[in-house]
Amino acid sequence: MAQILAIDYGKARCGLAATDDFQIIASGLETVETKNLFPFLAKYFAQNQVEAIVVGLPTDLKGNLSQIETEILKFLEKFRTQFPDITVNRFDERFTSKMASFYISQSGKNKKKREEKGLVDKVSATLILQNFLEQQQK
């Protein structure tokens, strides 16, 4: 088997999480500036066997897509061109940032660490991936 990589895509930075090779556990990987995402992915894919990615689908409570979706679609178009052998999945990311902030606040991290936006992005990607894995098991 190979890993699945999750991307919590943002205008400034992207949170990343990955499974183990058996696709059992989702772990926070990195927070990368969006402008550096493709070089990071190329290097990561060269060093790790990845069969699929999961990209958050940003919707509001009514199911409407948020403005960032336009940027995500551009990213996915380029991704599919550059990495045609990697499957692309989308997964609802509603509340992941709020849940990530809550879990970080409960973790005992100091205030400065809790307010670090990159940490929230990485934890959000982990939540997206873990939820995706759980849905796949059903």
PDB file of C-alpha atoms in Angstrom:
ATOM      1  CA  MET A   1       0.000   0.000   0.000  1.00  0.00           C
ATOM      2  CA  ALA A   2       0.951   3.640  -0.235  1.00  0.00           C
ATOM      3  CA  GLN A   3       0.226   6.782   1.714  1.00  0.00           C
ATOM      4  CA  ILE A   4      -2.649   9.211   1.345  1.00  0.00           C
ATOM      5  CA  LEU A   5      -1.768  12.881   1.739  1.00  0.00           C
ATOM      6  CA  ALA A   6      -4.277  15.517   2.907  1.00  0.00           C
ATOM      7  CA  ILE A   7      -4.052  19.182   2.007  1.00  0.00           C
ATOM      8  CA  ASP A   8      -5.856  21.944   3.875  1.00  0.00           C
ATOM      9  CA  TYR A   9      -5.406  24.516   1.111  1.00  0.00           C
ATOM     10  CA  GLY A  10      -5.148  28.207   1.946  1.00  0.00           C
ATOM     11  CA  LYS A  11      -4.136  31.391   0.150  1.00  0.00           C
ATOM     12  CA  ALA A  12      -1.046  31.931   2.305  1.00  0.00           C
ATOM     13  CA  ARG A  13      -0.198  28.430   3.518  1.00  0.00           C
ATOM     14  CA  CYS A  14      -1.344  24.843   3.352  1.00  0.00           C
ATOM     15  CA  GLY A  15      -1.543  22.336   6.157  1.00  0.00           C
ATOM     16  CA  LEU A  16      -0.460  18.809   5.243  1.00  0.00           C
ATOM     17  CA  ALA A  17      -1.076  15.444   6.836  1.00  0.00           C
ATOM     18  CA  ALA A  18      -0.244  11.921   5.712  1.00  0.00           C
ATOM     19  CA  THR A  19      -1.203   8.377   6.525  1.00  0.00           C
ATOM     20  CA  ASP A  20       1.198   5.605   7.309  1.00  0.00           C
ATOM     21  CA  ASP A  21       1.834   3.153   4.447  1.00  0.00           C
ATOM     22  CA  PHE A  22      -1.060   0.957   5.647  1.00  0.00           C
ATOM     23  CA  GLN A  23      -3.484   3.919   5.623  1.00  0.00           C
ATOM     24  CA  ILE A  24      -4.471   3.396   9.248  1.00  0.00           C
ATOM     25  CA  ILE A  25      -3.260   6.516  11.052  1.00  0.00           C
ATOM     26  CA  ALA A  26      -3.373  10.164   9.958  1.00  0.00           C
ATOM     27  CA  SER A  27      -0.515  12.322  11.249  1.00  0.00           C
ATOM     28  CA  GLY A  28       0.234  16.003  10.857  1.00  0.00           C
ATOM     29  CA  LEU A  29       3.090  16.451   8.427  1.00  0.00           C
ATOM     30  CA  GLU A  30       3.960  20.069   7.702  1.00  0.00           C
ATOM     31  CA  THR A  31       2.676  23.551   7.021  1.00  0.00           C
ATOM     32  CA  VAL A  32       3.969  24.911   3.726  1.00  0.00           C
ATOM     33  CA  GLU A  33       3.617  28.338   2.170  1.00  0.00           C
ATOM     34  CA  THR A  34       1.210  27.972  -0.747  1.00  0.00           C
ATOM     35  CA  LYS A  35       3.758  29.403  -3.177  1.00  0.00           C
ATOM     36  CA  ASN A  36       6.118  26.536  -2.212  1.00  0.00           C
ATOM     37  CA  LEU A  37       3.519  23.764  -2.314  1.00  0.00           C
ATOM     38  CA  PHE A  38       4.411  22.210  -5.683  1.00  0.00           C
ATOM     39  CA  PRO A  39       8.165  21.972  -4.977  1.00  0.00           C
ATOM     40  CA  PHE A  40       7.349  20.441  -1.573  1.00  0.00           C
ATOM     41  CA  LEU A  41       4.959  17.910  -3.132  1.00  0.00           C
ATOM     42  CA  ALA A  42       7.423  16.940  -5.875  1.00  0.00           C
ATOM     43  CA  LYS A  43      10.114  16.253  -3.272  1.00  0.00           C
ATOM     44  CA  TYR A  44       7.693  14.415  -0.962  1.00  0.00           C
ATOM     45  CA  PHE A  45       6.355  12.213  -3.781  1.00  0.00           C
ATOM     46  CA  ALA A  46       9.924  11.382  -4.858  1.00  0.00           C
ATOM     47  CA  GLN A  47      10.752  10.194  -1.324  1.00  0.00           C
ATOM     48  CA  ASN A  48       7.431   8.520  -0.412  1.00  0.00           C
ATOM     49  CA  GLN A  49       4.939   6.309  -2.133  1.00  0.00           C
ATOM     50  CA  VAL A  50       1.664   8.275  -2.310  1.00  0.00           C
ATOM     51  CA  GLU A  51      -1.374   6.896  -4.109  1.00  0.00           C
ATOM     52  CA  ALA A  52      -3.895   9.654  -3.425  1.00  0.00           C
ATOM     53  CA  ILE A  53      -4.466  13.096  -2.003  1.00  0.00           C
ATOM     54  CA  VAL A  54      -7.469  14.458  -0.139  1.00  0.00           C
ATOM     55  CA  VAL A  55      -8.145  18.158  -0.521  1.00  0.00           C
ATOM     56  CA  GLY A  56     -10.587  19.937   1.748  1.00  0.00           C
ATOM     57  CA  LEU A  57     -13.871  21.071   0.214  1.00  0.00           C
ATOM     58  CA  PRO A  58     -14.640  24.430   1.867  1.00  0.00           C
ATOM     59  CA  THR A  59     -18.385  24.862   2.369  1.00  0.00           C
ATOM     60  CA  ASP A  60     -20.504  26.920   4.732  1.00  0.00           C
ATOM     61  CA  LEU A  61     -23.411  25.671   6.852  1.00  0.00           C
ATOM     62  CA  LYS A  62     -25.785  25.939   3.875  1.00  0.00           C
ATOM     63  CA  GLY A  63     -23.471  23.920   1.636  1.00  0.00           C
ATOM     64  CA  ASN A  64     -22.271  26.898  -0.423  1.00  0.00           C
ATOM     65  CA  LEU A  65     -18.646  26.834  -1.542  1.00  0.00           C
ATOM     66  CA  SER A  66     -16.364  29.503  -0.104  1.00  0.00           C
ATOM     67  CA  GLN A  67     -14.310  31.910  -2.207  1.00  0.00           C
ATOM     68  CA  ILE A  68     -11.097  29.885  -1.805  1.00  0.00           C
ATOM     69  CA  GLU A  69     -12.650  27.103  -3.919  1.00  0.00           C
ATOM     70  CA  THR A  70     -11.702  29.004  -7.098  1.00  0.00           C
ATOM     71  CA  GLU A  71      -8.043  28.863  -6.042  1.00  0.00           C
ATOM     72  CA  ILE A  72      -8.354  25.211  -5.053  1.00  0.00           C
ATOM     73  CA  LEU A  73      -9.737  24.320  -8.490  1.00  0.00           C
ATOM     74  CA  LYS A  74      -6.757  26.053 -10.158  1.00  0.00           C
ATOM     75  CA  PHE A  75      -4.416  24.140  -7.855  1.00  0.00           C
ATOM     76  CA  LEU A  76      -6.120  20.825  -8.680  1.00  0.00           C
ATOM     77  CA  GLU A  77      -5.926  21.460 -12.423  1.00  0.00           C
ATOM     78  CA  LYS A  78      -2.180  22.024 -12.172  1.00  0.00           C
ATOM     79  CA  PHE A  79      -1.805  19.084  -9.743  1.00  0.00           C
ATOM     80  CA  ARG A  80      -3.523  16.654 -12.129  1.00  0.00           C
ATOM     81  CA  THR A  81      -1.224  17.803 -14.932  1.00  0.00           C
ATOM     82  CA  GLN A  82       1.945  17.474 -12.862  1.00  0.00           C
ATOM     83  CA  PHE A  83       1.010  14.290 -10.980  1.00  0.00           C
ATOM     84  CA  PRO A  84      -1.437  12.373 -13.227  1.00  0.00           C
ATOM     85  CA  ASP A  85      -0.926   9.030 -11.450  1.00  0.00           C
ATOM     86  CA  ILE A  86      -2.094  10.308  -8.060  1.00  0.00           C
ATOM     87  CA  THR A  87      -5.818  10.079  -7.341  1.00  0.00           C
ATOM     88  CA  VAL A  88      -7.514  13.283  -6.154  1.00  0.00           C
ATOM     89  CA  ASN A  89     -10.297  13.130  -3.556  1.00  0.00           C
ATOM     90  CA  ARG A  90     -12.303  15.976  -2.057  1.00  0.00           C
ATOM     91  CA  PHE A  91     -13.671  15.951   1.483  1.00  0.00           C
ATOM     92  CA  ASP A  92     -15.921  18.357   3.371  1.00  0.00           C
ATOM     93  CA  GLU A  93     -13.765  20.449   5.677  1.00  0.00           C
ATOM     94  CA  ARG A  94     -16.547  22.222   7.584  1.00  0.00           C
ATOM     95  CA  PHE A  95     -15.561  22.999  11.181  1.00  0.00           C
ATOM     96  CA  THR A  96     -12.066  21.497  10.897  1.00  0.00           C
ATOM     97  CA  SER A  97     -10.327  24.784  11.742  1.00  0.00           C
ATOM     98  CA  LYS A  98     -12.571  25.321  14.764  1.00  0.00           C
ATOM     99  CA  MET A  99     -12.070  21.714  15.877  1.00  0.00           C
ATOM    100  CA  ALA A 100      -8.312  22.034  15.355  1.00  0.00           C
ATOM    101  CA  SER A 101      -8.206  25.186  17.494  1.00  0.00           C
ATOM    102  CA  PHE A 102     -10.217  23.440  20.203  1.00  0.00           C
ATOM    103  CA  TYR A 103      -7.973  20.357  20.251  1.00  0.00           C
ATOM    104  CA  ILE A 104      -4.853  22.514  20.352  1.00  0.00           C
ATOM    105  CA  SER A 105      -6.277  24.536  23.257  1.00  0.00           C
ATOM    106  CA  GLN A 106      -6.996  21.296  25.132  1.00  0.00           C
ATOM    107  CA  SER A 107      -3.511  19.930  24.487  1.00  0.00           C
ATOM    108  CA  GLY A 108      -1.803  22.058  27.109  1.00  0.00           C
ATOM    109  CA  LYS A 109       0.251  24.038  24.583  1.00  0.00           C
ATOM    110  CA  ASN A 110       1.226  27.523  25.703  1.00  0.00           C
ATOM    111  CA  LYS A 111      -0.728  30.503  24.356  1.00  0.00           C
ATOM    112  CA  LYS A 112       1.873  31.439  21.737  1.00  0.00           C
ATOM    113  CA  LYS A 113       1.895  27.897  20.343  1.00  0.00           C
ATOM    114  CA  ARG A 114      -1.938  27.727  20.399  1.00  0.00           C
ATOM    115  CA  GLU A 115      -2.178  30.902  18.314  1.00  0.00           C
ATOM    116  CA  GLU A 116       0.256  29.662  15.671  1.00  0.00           C
ATOM    117  CA  LYS A 117      -1.802  29.546  12.474  1.00  0.00           C
ATOM    118  CA  GLY A 118       0.468  26.974  10.850  1.00  0.00           C
ATOM    119  CA  LEU A 119      -0.270  24.511  13.634  1.00  0.00           C
ATOM    120  CA  VAL A 120      -4.020  24.978  13.114  1.00  0.00           C
ATOM    121  CA  ASP A 121      -3.586  24.306   9.372  1.00  0.00           C
ATOM    122  CA  LYS A 122      -1.601  21.127  10.021  1.00  0.00           C
ATOM    123  CA  VAL A 123      -4.108  19.842  12.591  1.00  0.00           C
ATOM    124  CA  SER A 124      -6.976  20.726  10.214  1.00  0.00           C
ATOM    125  CA  ALA A 125      -5.349  18.643   7.475  1.00  0.00           C
ATOM    126  CA  THR A 126      -5.005  15.778   9.951  1.00  0.00           C
ATOM    127  CA  LEU A 127      -8.712  16.001  10.838  1.00  0.00           C
ATOM    128  CA  ILE A 128      -9.702  16.054   7.155  1.00  0.00           C
ATOM    129  CA  LEU A 129      -7.581  12.963   6.540  1.00  0.00           C
ATOM    130  CA  GLN A 130      -8.765  11.078   9.621  1.00  0.00           C
ATOM    131  CA  ASN A 131     -12.416  11.766   8.730  1.00  0.00           C
ATOM    132  CA  PHE A 132     -11.761  10.670   5.151  1.00  0.00           C
ATOM    133  CA  LEU A 133     -10.184   7.403   6.376  1.00  0.00           C
ATOM    134  CA  GLU A 134     -13.125   6.727   8.684  1.00  0.00           C
ATOM    135  CA  GLN A 135     -15.588   7.276   5.835  1.00  0.00           C
ATOM    136  CA  GLN A 136     -13.617   4.885   3.598  1.00  0.00           C
ATOM    137  CA  GLN A 137     -13.838   2.147   6.227  1.00  0.00           C
ATOM    138  CA  LYS A 138     -17.670   2.270   6.285  1.00  0.00           C
TER     139      LYS A 138
END
